[in-house]
Amino acid sequence: MNVTIVDYKSGNISSVINSFKEVAKDKVTIEVTSDLNKIKSSDKVVLPGQGSFKSCVDALNKIKGLTDTLNEFAITNKKPLLGICVGLQMFADIGYEETETKGLGWISGKVSKIDNQNGKFKLPHIGWNQINIVKDSKIFKDIENNSHMYFVHSYEFVPNDKKVISATTDYSSNIVCSVEKENIFGTQFHPEKSDRIGLKIIDNFINL
Amino acid sequence: MLKNRIIPCLDVKNGRVVKGINFVDLKDAGDPVEQAKIYSDGGADEICFLDITASNENRDTIYDVVEKTSKKCFVPLTVGGGVRSVEDINKLLNCGADKVSINTAAVENSKVVIDSSKKFGSQCIVVAIDAKKNGDKWEVFTHGGRNNSGIDALEYAEQMEKNGAGELLVTSMDRDGTQVGYDIDLMSKISSKVNIPVIASGGVGNLDHLVDGIKLGKASAVLAASIFHYGKHSVKEAKDYLDSKGIPVRI
C-alpha cells in the first residue's frame, strides 16, 4: 500500500512526513509529491495545510491539474483522503480568511474566524485541547473520548450538514475539529503533533 | 477546555546541550535529541531549543539537531537563537521545527516577522522579547541581552502582534537565572495588551512560580529550563502540581 502526502508548497509539512513515516515503518510506502500520476495511483492521500485558507487554495491552484486530480481521487473514485488543519478547511465551499476564497466544495459549509468574544479568548487557538467525539469515526478507533490534541488555528470550519461532524472541541464555542463524510476525513487539530494519541489516529487512517 | 502548556527549554551550543537533565540512566547527557525525547515522553506540551552557538561556522549544527529530534518527538518543537532571516526560518521549518522564535532580527528588521508570517503562517512565528525594567517601564534588549534597543516592551508586543506574530515568548532579563519567579507584572501587562498567547519565561525556581505565571501573569504557557535540569522536578511533577492548584493541564 502507498499513502501520498500532497506537497503543494503550502508551508511546513516536515512534521506530517515524519509522523507518517514513523507510523508506517516498512509496511506502507509514504510518498511526498505533487505528481498527479502518483497521486492518482496511490491508495490514500493526505492533504496538509498551513498558513491561510487563501494561501493554501492559491497554492493548490498553482499546480496545474491538482484540484481535478484530487476531485477525481476523493469524489469520483471515493478513495480515502485525510485533510489536516487548513487541509480540512479547504473541504468547504468558501473561506473568509484574508478575502473570500472558494474552497474545494466537498463538504458544504464555510470557514470563518473563531468568535473570540471581544478578546476574551486569545487567537490563534494554540495548544492542547480535548476532543468531544460525537460520532463513531473510523479514524477514532481506540481513541478515548476527551483525548487531548494539539491545535493551532484562528478559523473554524462550519459545515451545513452537522451529520459530518465526528468531534468538536470547546474554545469560546463548540468548534468542529473532526469530520467524516464517506471516504473523506479531516482533523482541525494536528495528529502529527499530538503525541502518541495523534500517531494512533494516523495509524487508524493508514489501516482503513 | 484549552490547557495551559508547560514547555521545557534546552540550551544548545555547537549541537550539544549546555545545561541539561543529569539522569543516571542517560547514555549521553549532552545529546539534545535524547533529552528532548525524555521531556516529550514525560508529558512536555512542547519542546524548545535555544541555540546559543556563538560562532558562525558551527551554526549549522542546530539543523542536524532539529532534524533528528523531529523524527523522534511528536509534540511541537520551537527553535530559536540566531535566527536572522526568512531563509533561516525556512531552513529550520524544513528540518522539522514547528515554530521558530525570532528575537534580535524582529527588532532590527520588522520585515522579517511580516514576511515570514505571510509566507509560513503566523502559527509558526514566535517573537521572543527580552525585557528589562527601567523605572516604570520595560525596555527590549537584543543580542542575547547585550544591547538595549530603548524600545518600550508593551508597545513592541502590540506591534509584533500586528506584524503577524502568532505567539510572544516574554523573558524578564531581571529574573532570568535568579530562580525567584517570573516578573508577574511584566507578563500580565503584556498578556492583557495583546490578543495572542504569551509564553512566560525567566526566573522559575520552583513549581509555585509556574502557577503564578499562569494565574497572576495570565500566561498561556510557561517555559522553564533549570527546574527541569538535574532532575529537580520532572515535567510530570510540574503538571500534577498545577493540576492540584486548579490549573487546566494535559495529563
XYZ file of N, CA, C and O in Angstrom, chain B residues 23-123:
404
model
N 20.333 12.758 34.480
C 19.862 11.483 34.995
C 20.944 10.428 34.847
O 21.697 10.432 33.894
N 20.963 9.527 35.792
C 21.995 8.489 35.741
C 21.833 7.561 34.538
O 22.803 7.042 34.011
N 20.554 7.389 34.125
C 20.346 6.429 33.043
C 20.532 7.046 31.651
O 20.316 6.402 30.638
N 20.941 8.301 31.635
C 21.179 8.932 30.337
C 22.463 8.388 29.723
O 23.503 8.389 30.353
N 22.339 7.981 28.463
C 23.531 7.477 27.790
C 24.486 8.630 27.512
O 25.680 8.548 27.670
N 23.921 9.715 27.060
C 24.747 10.849 26.666
C 24.038 12.126 27.117
O 23.095 12.579 26.479
N 24.491 12.677 28.220
C 23.801 13.824 28.823
C 23.837 15.062 27.932
O 23.045 15.977 28.097
N 24.746 15.074 26.969
C 24.854 16.248 26.114
C 24.070 16.140 24.815
O 24.074 17.058 24.001
N 23.364 15.016 24.647
C 22.652 14.813 23.388
C 21.259 15.460 23.436
O 20.390 14.997 24.169
N 21.038 16.515 22.669
C 19.753 17.207 22.725
C 18.584 16.332 22.291
O 17.473 16.488 22.795
N 18.850 15.403 21.378
C 17.768 14.552 20.884
C 17.255 13.658 22.010
O 16.045 13.544 22.240
N 18.197 13.063 22.743
C 17.820 12.170 23.827
C 17.088 12.934 24.944
O 16.109 12.466 25.511
N 17.563 14.132 25.234
C 16.928 14.943 26.284
C 15.520 15.374 25.875
O 14.597 15.340 26.683
N 15.383 15.765 24.624
C 14.064 16.186 24.140
C 13.084 15.018 24.221
O 11.916 15.195 24.584
N 13.564 13.839 23.915
C 12.711 12.647 23.944
C 12.259 12.352 25.384
O 11.109 11.988 25.608
N 13.145 12.539 26.340
C 12.781 12.337 27.750
C 11.660 13.316 28.130
O 10.679 12.958 28.770
N 11.827 14.550 27.707
C 10.797 15.553 28.006
C 9.468 15.204 27.337
O 8.416 15.280 27.964
N 9.501 14.836 26.077
C 8.221 14.571 25.397
C 7.579 13.298 25.950
O 6.364 13.253 26.138
N 8.376 12.298 26.257
C 7.816 11.090 26.883
C 7.244 11.402 28.265
O 6.317 10.743 28.725
N 7.803 12.408 28.923
C 7.352 12.775 30.259
C 6.142 13.694 30.266
O 5.689 14.120 31.320
N 5.646 14.031 29.085
C 4.421 14.820 29.014
C 4.614 16.297 28.707
O 3.678 17.086 28.853
N 5.812 16.687 28.271
C 6.013 18.090 27.891
C 5.047 18.437 26.759
O 4.850 17.648 25.845
N 4.449 19.610 26.843
C 3.469 20.005 25.833
C 4.137 20.518 24.572
O 3.527 20.524 23.500
N 5.337 20.976 24.716
C 6.151 21.416 23.601
C 7.589 21.301 24.062
O 7.851 21.220 25.260
N 8.493 21.346 23.098
C 9.912 21.376 23.423
C 10.485 22.647 22.798
O 10.122 23.011 21.676
N 11.379 23.294 23.535
C 12.017 24.480 22.983
C 13.540 24.304 22.990
O 14.114 23.904 24.003
N 14.150 24.569 21.848
C 15.608 24.604 21.766
C 16.045 26.051 21.616
O 15.520 26.773 20.756
N 16.972 26.453 22.441
C 17.568 27.768 22.244
C 19.019 27.557 21.832
O 19.835 27.039 22.609
N 19.313 27.924 20.600
C 20.665 27.742 20.075
C 21.546 28.909 20.524
O 21.308 30.053 20.148
N 22.537 28.597 21.339
C 23.414 29.677 21.825
C 24.821 29.544 21.227
O 25.786 30.073 21.772
N 24.890 28.843 20.099
C 26.160 28.716 19.399
C 26.684 30.105 19.028
O 25.967 30.901 18.428
N 27.900 30.384 19.434
C 28.417 31.733 19.216
C 29.029 31.906 17.826
O 28.827 32.915 17.167
N 29.761 30.895 17.391
C 30.497 31.100 16.135
C 29.664 30.709 14.926
O 28.858 29.782 14.973
N 29.867 31.438 13.857
C 29.075 31.207 12.659
C 29.345 29.857 12.009
O 28.451 29.243 11.442
N 30.593 29.394 12.131
C 30.909 28.141 11.424
C 30.208 26.926 12.031
O 30.051 25.910 11.387
N 29.767 27.064 13.299
C 29.060 25.940 13.915
C 27.539 26.093 13.895
O 26.832 25.287 14.471
N 27.080 27.152 13.232
C 25.645 27.434 13.161
C 24.812 26.260 12.639
O 23.708 26.021 13.105
N 25.372 25.565 11.663
C 24.599 24.513 11.016
C 24.320 23.324 11.918
O 23.480 22.486 11.596
N 25.016 23.241 13.063
C 24.801 22.101 13.959
C 23.344 22.018 14.424
O 22.823 20.928 14.615
N 22.683 23.166 14.562
C 21.311 23.153 15.073
C 20.362 22.465 14.085
O 19.410 21.798 14.477
N 20.655 22.594 12.790
C 19.755 21.985 11.793
C 19.736 20.467 11.939
O 18.687 19.825 11.858
N 20.915 19.927 12.176
C 21.029 18.484 12.351
C 20.272 18.029 13.606
O 19.548 17.029 13.592
N 20.407 18.812 14.678
C 19.721 18.501 15.931
C 18.203 18.523 15.738
O 17.481 17.615 16.174
N 17.718 19.554 15.044
C 16.274 19.697 14.822
C 15.758 18.538 13.972
O 14.719 17.936 14.270
N 16.513 18.199 12.959
C 16.091 17.120 12.060
C 15.966 15.793 12.813
O 14.970 15.078 12.667
N 16.956 15.505 13.635
C 16.920 14.236 14.377
C 15.810 14.238 15.428
O 15.129 13.237 15.634
N 15.641 15.386 16.101
C 14.617 15.462 17.145
C 13.219 15.301 16.568
O 12.376 14.607 17.133
N 12.987 15.937 15.428
C 11.635 15.918 14.873
C 11.248 14.527 14.366
O 10.076 14.256 14.138
N 12.214 13.661 14.233
C 11.887 12.281 13.836
C 11.574 11.417 15.052
O 11.125 10.287 14.922
N 11.826 11.944 16.236
C 11.599 11.149 17.455
C 10.539 11.734 18.377
O 9.981 11.027 19.206
N 10.342 13.056 18.306
C 9.389 13.714 19.208
C 8.183 14.178 18.408
O 8.350 14.919 17.437
N 7.000 13.782 18.854
C 5.812 14.147 18.103
C 4.939 15.128 18.875
O 3.721 14.997 18.941
N 5.621 16.084 19.495
C 4.953 17.250 20.069
C 5.621 18.461 19.408
O 6.701 18.324 18.830
N 4.983 19.628 19.493
C 5.557 20.784 18.785
C 6.968 21.134 19.259
O 7.279 21.035 20.443
N 7.761 21.518 18.303
C 9.155 21.852 18.567
C 9.411 23.306 18.134
O 9.201 23.657 16.977
N 9.831 24.114 19.101
C 10.141 25.518 18.811
C 11.652 25.700 18.864
O 12.306 25.195 19.772
N 12.180 26.396 17.872
C 13.621 26.611 17.840
C 13.914 28.102 17.714
O 13.308 28.801 16.895
N 14.828 28.579 18.556
C 15.212 29.990 18.491
C 16.703 30.142 18.690
O 17.414 29.168 18.954
N 17.163 31.351 18.557
C 18.586 31.651 18.724
C 19.265 31.820 17.383
O 19.327 30.875 16.602
N 19.742 33.005 17.127
C 20.499 33.252 15.894
C 19.681 33.254 14.618
O 20.237 33.162 13.530
N 18.362 33.351 14.748
C 17.523 33.382 13.546
C 17.518 34.794 12.969
O 17.060 35.734 13.618
N 18.069 34.954 11.785
C 18.262 36.291 11.250
C 17.344 36.634 10.077
O 17.098 37.800 9.805
N 16.905 35.638 9.344
C 16.227 35.945 8.083
C 15.114 34.955 7.783
O 14.992 33.911 8.438
N 14.326 35.297 6.789
C 13.251 34.408 6.332
C 13.861 33.079 5.880
O 13.293 32.009 6.104
N 15.035 33.153 5.280
C 15.706 31.937 4.806
C 16.101 31.031 5.992
O 15.950 29.810 5.921
N 16.590 31.640 7.087
C 16.902 30.849 8.294
C 15.655 30.119 8.789
O 15.713 28.954 9.190
N 14.540 30.845 8.791
C 13.273 30.267 9.271
C 12.868 29.107 8.371
O 12.517 28.018 8.841
N 12.976 29.330 7.080
C 12.643 28.302 6.101
C 13.452 27.026 6.344
O 12.918 25.915 6.348
N 14.735 27.213 6.586
C 15.622 26.063 6.798
C 15.228 25.282 8.051
O 15.171 24.055 8.044
N 14.947 26.014 9.135
C 14.559 25.343 10.382
C 13.235 24.591 10.225
O 13.087 23.465 10.705
N 12.281 25.214 9.544
C 10.988 24.556 9.335
C 11.162 23.307 8.482
O 10.566 22.264 8.750
N 12.002 23.419 7.464
C 12.250 22.255 6.606
C 12.921 21.118 7.347
O 12.759 19.952 6.991
N 13.692 21.460 8.361
C 14.347 20.415 9.161
C 13.380 19.774 10.143
O 13.706 18.770 10.766
N 12.204 20.371 10.332
C 11.218 19.755 11.217
C 10.807 20.597 12.406
O 10.031 20.143 13.246
N 11.311 21.832 12.506
C 10.808 22.719 13.559
C 9.355 23.069 13.236
O 8.995 23.169 12.062
N 8.527 23.208 14.278
C 7.147 23.603 14.040
C 6.969 25.096 14.200
O 6.097 25.697 13.589
N 7.797 25.677 15.064
C 7.749 27.128 15.252
C 9.183 27.621 15.352
O 10.068 26.886 15.801
N 9.360 28.865 14.965
C 10.683 29.464 15.068
C 10.543 30.735 15.880
O 9.606 31.508 15.661
N 11.424 30.923 16.851
C 11.334 32.164 17.607
C 12.414 33.141 17.158
O 13.562 32.768 16.931
N 11.972 34.379 16.997
C 12.823 35.424 16.439
C 13.004 36.505 17.486
O 12.023 36.974 18.065
N 14.233 36.896 17.722
C 14.489 37.874 18.756
C 15.085 39.153 18.150
O 14.371 40.051 17.725
N 16.421 39.200 18.069
C 17.100 40.401 17.579
C 16.612 40.847 16.189
O 16.364 42.032 15.956
N 16.461 39.870 15.300
C 16.072 40.209 13.925
C 14.714 40.898 13.876
O 14.469 41.752 13.020
N 13.821 40.552 14.818
C 12.490 41.166 14.833
C 12.573 42.639 15.223
O 11.765 43.460 14.789
N 13.572 42.976 16.036
C 13.749 44.372 16.448
C 14.407 45.160 15.321
O 13.998 46.267 14.984
N 15.416 44.546 14.739
C 16.219 45.274 13.745
C 15.508 45.437 12.411
O 15.733 46.413 11.701
N 14.703 44.448 12.048
C 14.085 44.499 10.734
C 12.667 43.927 10.807
O 12.473 42.716 10.786
N 11.696 44.833 10.888
C 10.313 44.382 11.091
C 9.831 43.508 9.931
O 8.884 42.736 10.078
N 10.488 43.628 8.799
C 10.068 42.843 7.633
C 10.228 41.331 7.856
O 9.511 40.531 7.254
N 11.164 40.958 8.714
C 11.386 39.521 8.940
C 10.113 38.864 9.486
O 9.695 37.798 9.026
N 9.482 39.532 10.459
C 8.257 38.979 11.039
C 7.089 39.090 10.054
O 6.327 38.135 9.856
N 6.989 40.245 9.421
C 5.889 40.463 8.471
C 5.964 39.439 7.331
O 4.988 38.748 7.025
N 7.163 39.330 6.733
C 7.316 38.445 5.569
C 7.192 36.972 5.944
O 6.563 36.190 5.229
N 7.803 36.581 7.073
C 7.785 35.158 7.421
C 6.387 34.714 7.846
O 5.972 33.598 7.538
N 5.638 35.588 8.530
C 4.294 35.163 8.932
C 3.378 35.066 7.710
O 2.471 34.236 7.672
N 3.633 35.903 6.717
C 2.854 35.802 5.470
C 3.204 34.516 4.740
O 2.350 33.812 4.224
N 4.502 34.230 4.697
C 4.972 33.089 3.909
C 4.648 31.743 4.574
O 4.211 30.814 3.913
N 4.853 31.656 5.870
C 4.698 30.350 6.540
C 3.461 30.286 7.430
O 3.113 29.223 7.933
N 2.811 31.401 7.667
C 1.668 31.448 8.576
C 2.090 31.890 9.969
O 3.170 31.531 10.426
N 1.213 32.646 10.621
C 1.514 33.160 11.971
C 1.744 32.041 12.966
O 2.437 32.223 13.969
N 1.140 30.881 12.696
C 1.196 29.779 13.680
C 2.623 29.344 13.975
O 2.889 28.765 15.019
